[in-house]
Coordinates of C-alpha atoms and ligand atoms in Angstrom, one line a residue:
M1 CA 0.0 0.0 0.0
K2 CA 1.3 3.5 -1.0
H3 CA 1.4 6.0 1.9
N4 CA 3.5 8.8 0.5
L5 CA 2.2 12.3 -0.2
D6 CA 1.3 12.6 -3.8
L7 CA 0.4 15.7 -5.9
A8 CA 0.7 14.0 -9.3
G9 CA -1.4 15.7 -11.9
R10 CA -2.3 18.7 -9.7
H11 CA -1.8 22.3 -10.9
V12 CA -0.6 24.3 -7.8
L13 CA -0.4 28.1 -8.0
I14 CA 1.8 29.7 -5.4
T15 CA 1.8 33.5 -4.8
G16 CA 5.1 34.9 -3.6
G17 CA 6.6 31.8 -5.3
A18 CA 9.9 33.3 -6.2
G19 CA 11.5 33.0 -2.8
G20 CA 11.4 31.8 0.7
I21 CA 8.5 29.7 1.8
G22 CA 6.9 30.0 -1.6
A23 CA 9.9 28.7 -3.5
A24 CA 10.3 25.8 -1.0
T25 CA 6.7 24.9 -1.6
A26 CA 7.2 25.0 -5.3
R27 CA 10.2 22.6 -5.1
I28 CA 8.4 20.2 -2.9
S29 CA 5.2 20.3 -4.9
V30 CA 7.1 19.6 -8.1
G31 CA 8.9 16.8 -6.4
L32 CA 5.5 15.3 -5.5
G33 CA 4.4 15.4 -9.1
A34 CA 2.5 18.7 -9.3
R35 CA 3.0 21.4 -12.0
V36 CA 3.3 24.8 -10.5
S37 CA 2.5 28.4 -11.5
L38 CA 4.5 30.9 -9.6
V39 CA 3.1 34.4 -9.1
D40 CA 5.4 37.1 -7.8
V41 CA 6.2 40.8 -8.1
V42 CA 9.8 39.7 -9.0
D43 CA 10.5 37.4 -11.9
A44 CA 10.7 33.7 -10.8
G45 CA 12.3 32.7 -14.0
G46 CA 15.4 31.4 -12.3
L47 CA 13.4 29.0 -10.1
V48 CA 11.3 28.0 -13.1
A49 CA 14.5 27.1 -15.0
E50 CA 15.7 25.1 -12.0
L51 CA 12.5 23.2 -11.7
R52 CA 12.3 22.4 -15.4
A53 CA 16.0 21.3 -15.4
A54 CA 14.9 18.8 -12.7
G55 CA 12.2 17.5 -15.0
G56 CA 9.4 19.6 -13.5
D57 CA 6.6 21.6 -15.1
A58 CA 6.6 25.3 -14.0
V59 CA 5.7 28.7 -15.3
A60 CA 6.2 32.2 -13.8
H61 CA 3.8 35.1 -13.8
V62 CA 4.9 38.6 -12.7
A63 CA 2.0 40.2 -10.8
D64 CA 1.2 42.1 -7.7
V65 CA -1.5 40.2 -5.7
A66 CA -2.8 43.6 -4.4
D67 CA -3.8 44.4 -8.0
R68 CA -7.1 42.6 -8.7
A69 CA -6.9 43.1 -12.4
A70 CA -3.4 41.6 -12.5
V71 CA -4.6 38.6 -10.5
E72 CA -7.5 38.1 -12.9
R73 CA -5.1 38.2 -15.8
V74 CA -3.0 35.5 -14.2
A75 CA -6.1 33.4 -13.6
A76 CA -7.0 33.6 -17.3
A77 CA -3.5 32.8 -18.4
A78 CA -2.9 30.0 -16.0
G79 CA -5.9 27.9 -16.9
P80 CA -7.6 25.5 -14.4
V81 CA -5.9 25.5 -11.0
D82 CA -6.4 22.6 -8.5
A83 CA -4.8 24.4 -5.5
V84 CA -3.7 27.9 -4.5
V85 CA -1.2 28.7 -1.9
A86 CA -1.8 32.4 -0.9
N87 CA 1.6 33.0 0.4
A88 CA 2.7 36.4 -0.8
G89 CA 3.2 38.7 2.2
I90 CA 5.2 41.6 3.4
C91 CA 6.3 42.9 6.7
P92 CA 8.1 46.3 6.4
H93 CA 9.6 47.0 9.8
D94 CA 8.2 50.3 11.0
D95 CA 7.6 52.9 13.5
W96 CA 3.9 53.7 14.1
T97 CA 4.8 57.2 15.5
A98 CA 6.1 58.2 12.1
D99 CA 4.0 60.6 10.0
D100 CA 3.9 58.3 7.0
W101 CA 3.0 55.2 9.0
E102 CA -0.4 55.0 7.4
D103 CA 1.2 54.4 4.0
A104 CA 3.0 51.3 5.3
F105 CA -0.3 50.2 7.0
H106 CA -2.3 50.5 3.7
R107 CA 0.4 48.6 1.7
V108 CA 0.6 45.8 4.2
M109 CA -3.2 45.4 4.2
D110 CA -3.3 45.6 0.4
V111 CA -0.8 42.8 -0.1
N112 CA -1.5 40.6 2.9
V113 CA -5.3 40.9 3.2
L114 CA -6.7 42.2 -0.1
G115 CA -4.1 40.1 -2.0
T116 CA -5.5 37.0 -0.3
L117 CA -9.0 38.0 -1.2
N118 CA -8.1 38.9 -4.8
C119 CA -6.8 35.3 -5.1
A120 CA -9.9 33.9 -3.5
R121 CA -12.2 35.8 -5.8
A122 CA -10.2 34.8 -8.9
F123 CA -9.6 31.1 -8.2
L124 CA -12.3 29.8 -5.9
P125 CA -15.4 30.2 -8.2
P126 CA -13.8 28.0 -10.9
M127 CA -13.0 25.5 -8.3
Y128 CA -16.6 25.6 -7.1
Q129 CA -17.7 24.7 -10.6
R130 CA -15.3 21.7 -10.8
K131 CA -16.2 20.6 -7.2
R132 CA -12.6 20.1 -6.2
G133 CA -9.8 22.3 -5.0
R134 CA -7.6 23.4 -2.1
F135 CA -6.8 26.9 -0.9
V136 CA -4.1 27.4 1.7
V137 CA -3.5 30.8 3.3
I138 CA -0.2 31.6 4.9
G139 CA -0.7 33.5 8.1
S140 CA 1.7 34.0 10.9
L141 CA 2.5 33.3 14.5
S142 CA 2.4 37.1 15.0
G143 CA -1.3 37.2 14.1
R144 CA -2.0 34.3 16.5
A145 CA 0.0 35.8 19.4
G146 CA -0.3 39.5 18.8
R147 CA 3.5 40.0 18.7
L148 CA 6.5 39.5 16.6
M149 CA 9.3 37.3 18.1
A150 CA 12.1 39.8 17.7
H151 CA 10.5 43.2 18.3
D152 CA 7.3 44.9 19.2
Q153 CA 6.7 46.9 16.0
A154 CA 4.8 45.9 12.9
A155 CA 1.3 46.5 14.2
H156 CA 0.1 46.6 10.6
Y157 CA 1.5 43.1 9.9
I158 CA 0.0 41.6 13.1
A159 CA -3.4 43.1 12.3
S160 CA -3.2 41.8 8.7
K161 CA -2.3 38.3 9.7
A162 CA -5.0 38.1 12.3
G163 CA -7.3 39.3 9.5
V164 CA -6.3 36.5 7.1
H165 CA -6.7 34.0 9.9
A166 CA -10.3 35.1 10.3
L167 CA -10.7 34.9 6.5
V168 CA -9.6 31.3 6.5
K169 CA -12.7 30.4 8.5
W170 CA -15.0 32.6 6.4
L171 CA -13.7 31.2 3.1
A172 CA -13.7 27.6 4.5
R173 CA -17.4 27.9 5.4
R174 CA -18.3 29.4 2.1
S175 CA -16.2 26.8 0.1
A176 CA -16.9 23.6 1.9
P177 CA -20.4 23.0 0.4
H178 CA -18.7 23.1 -3.0
G179 CA -16.1 20.4 -2.0
I180 CA -13.3 22.9 -1.6
L181 CA -11.1 22.9 1.5
V182 CA -9.6 26.2 2.8
N183 CA -7.0 26.1 5.5
G184 CA -4.2 28.2 6.9
I185 CA -0.7 27.7 8.2
A186 CA 0.7 30.1 10.8
P187 CA 4.5 29.9 10.5
G188 CA 6.9 30.9 13.3
P189 CA 10.2 32.5 12.6
T190 CA 11.6 31.0 9.4
R191 CA 15.0 31.6 7.7
T192 CA 14.0 33.5 4.6
A193 CA 14.9 36.8 2.9
A194 CA 12.3 38.4 5.2
F195 CA 14.7 37.6 8.1
T196 CA 18.0 38.1 6.5
N197 CA 19.0 40.8 8.9
A198 CA 17.3 39.3 12.0
N199 CA 19.6 38.1 14.8
P200 CA 17.1 36.8 17.3
D201 CA 17.9 35.5 20.8
L202 CA 17.6 31.8 20.0
S203 CA 17.9 30.9 23.7
A204 CA 14.3 32.0 24.0
Y205 CA 13.2 29.5 21.3
P206 CA 12.1 26.1 22.6
L207 CA 14.0 24.3 19.8
G208 CA 16.9 26.8 20.0
R209 CA 16.6 27.6 16.3
M210 CA 14.6 29.2 13.6
G211 CA 12.7 27.1 11.0
D212 CA 13.8 26.4 7.5
P213 CA 11.4 27.2 4.6
E214 CA 11.0 23.5 3.8
E215 CA 9.7 22.9 7.4
I216 CA 6.8 25.2 6.5
A217 CA 6.4 23.9 2.9
W218 CA 6.0 20.2 3.9
P219 CA 2.9 21.0 6.0
I220 CA 1.6 23.1 3.1
A221 CA 2.1 20.1 0.8
F222 CA 0.2 17.9 3.2
L223 CA -2.8 20.3 3.2
L224 CA -2.7 20.2 -0.6
S225 CA -2.7 16.4 -0.6
E226 CA -5.6 13.9 -0.4
R227 CA -4.2 13.0 3.0
A228 CA -5.8 16.2 4.4
S229 CA -9.3 15.4 3.1
Y230 CA -11.1 16.2 6.4
I231 CA -9.2 19.3 7.5
C232 CA -11.4 22.4 6.9
G233 CA -11.1 25.9 8.3
A234 CA -8.0 25.0 10.4
M235 CA -5.0 27.1 11.3
L236 CA -2.0 24.9 11.6
D237 CA 0.7 26.3 13.9
V238 CA 4.1 25.4 12.5
N239 CA 6.3 27.4 14.8
G240 CA 8.8 25.2 16.6
G241 CA 6.9 25.6 19.9
N242 CA 7.3 29.4 19.9
Y243 CA 3.5 29.8 20.4
M244 CA 1.3 27.2 22.0
P245 CA -2.3 28.4 21.9
Ligands
NAD301 N1 9.8 34.1 7.3 C1 9.1 34.1 8.4 O1 9.6 34.0 9.5 C2 7.5 34.1 8.4 C3 6.9 33.9 9.6 C4 5.5 33.9 9.6 C5 4.8 34.1 8.4 N2 5.5 34.3 7.2 C6 4.7 34.5 6.0 O2 5.1 33.6 5.0 C7 4.9 34.2 3.7 C8 6.2 34.0 2.9 O3 7.2 34.8 3.6 P1 8.7 34.5 3.4 O4 9.4 34.5 4.7 O5 9.0 33.4 2.4 O6 9.1 35.9 2.7 P2 10.0 36.3 1.5 O7 10.2 37.7 1.5 O8 11.2 35.4 1.4 O9 9.1 35.8 0.2 C9 7.9 36.5 -0.1 C10 7.7 36.5 -1.6 O10 6.5 37.3 -1.8 C11 6.8 38.1 -2.9 N3 5.8 39.3 -2.8 C12 5.9 40.3 -2.0 N4 4.9 41.2 -2.2 C13 4.2 40.6 -3.3 C14 3.0 41.1 -4.0 N5 2.4 42.2 -3.7 N6 2.5 40.2 -5.0 C15 3.2 39.1 -5.3 N7 4.3 38.7 -4.6 C16 4.8 39.4 -3.6 C17 8.2 38.5 -2.7 O11 8.8 39.1 -4.0 C18 8.9 37.2 -2.3 O12 9.3 36.4 -3.4 C19 4.4 35.6 4.0 O13 3.0 35.7 3.9 C20 4.9 35.9 5.4 O14 4.2 36.9 6.0 C21 6.9 34.3 7.2

């Protein structure tokens, strides 16, 4: 009997797919047999070339998820999609006493919250028609705990991630009757470009280390797989024990 994860024949679309957790998800999905579409504000052509050289099927789309028309264009170009990983997110470190803080607030909300909804609006209705699909939203420990690990700024990011956690439940209830499963992952501190300059006090971390992108991507792949057929509206905490609700 075969018990391995398997995404053979699935078309998985990953936003923020050029780097970090998104790129790790792309590599693992292709390794499990999926073809992937990578959506990013930067060109993911290098990763596409790597995946194709390894025998995989991948394409890149340059688009800003905060731009609904751009997301709709990607949906038209990509064709039928079996699963979406709404992973694109930003966390500009900030100072909420600054005069221009609202600009950062609006951009974070546009990318993290509206961007997730733009993807839901573009990709869920076609899944409803086909009566199958998965939609995985990448939240954050910070939205669960109301804090970042390393500092006490980024109120915009924390609010945005708490917002998408609530949206996971809203989208899951709306989508379940159509046979579509919507779930979320709330990563803890993970070694990606977003944390290039971070130097956290690892002695405060239960496992004494940050996570690697692959350690977030494998649970994402699980949620995309048939093995997760009864998980609906869940937030999966993948944080190395840094937050235990
Ligand atoms: N790294 C962590 O510690 C951590 C912890 C919790 C949650 N997260 C979340 O995981 C997700 C991935 O983060 P990461 O650490 O891999 O970051 P990253 O910066 O390494 O990668 C994010 C990717 O998203 C792309 N992107 C940014 N804005 C975009 C937009 N408007 N439209 C399309 N693409 C856009 C970037 O170009 C980049 O390729 C984010 O939602 C982030 O909030 C990360």
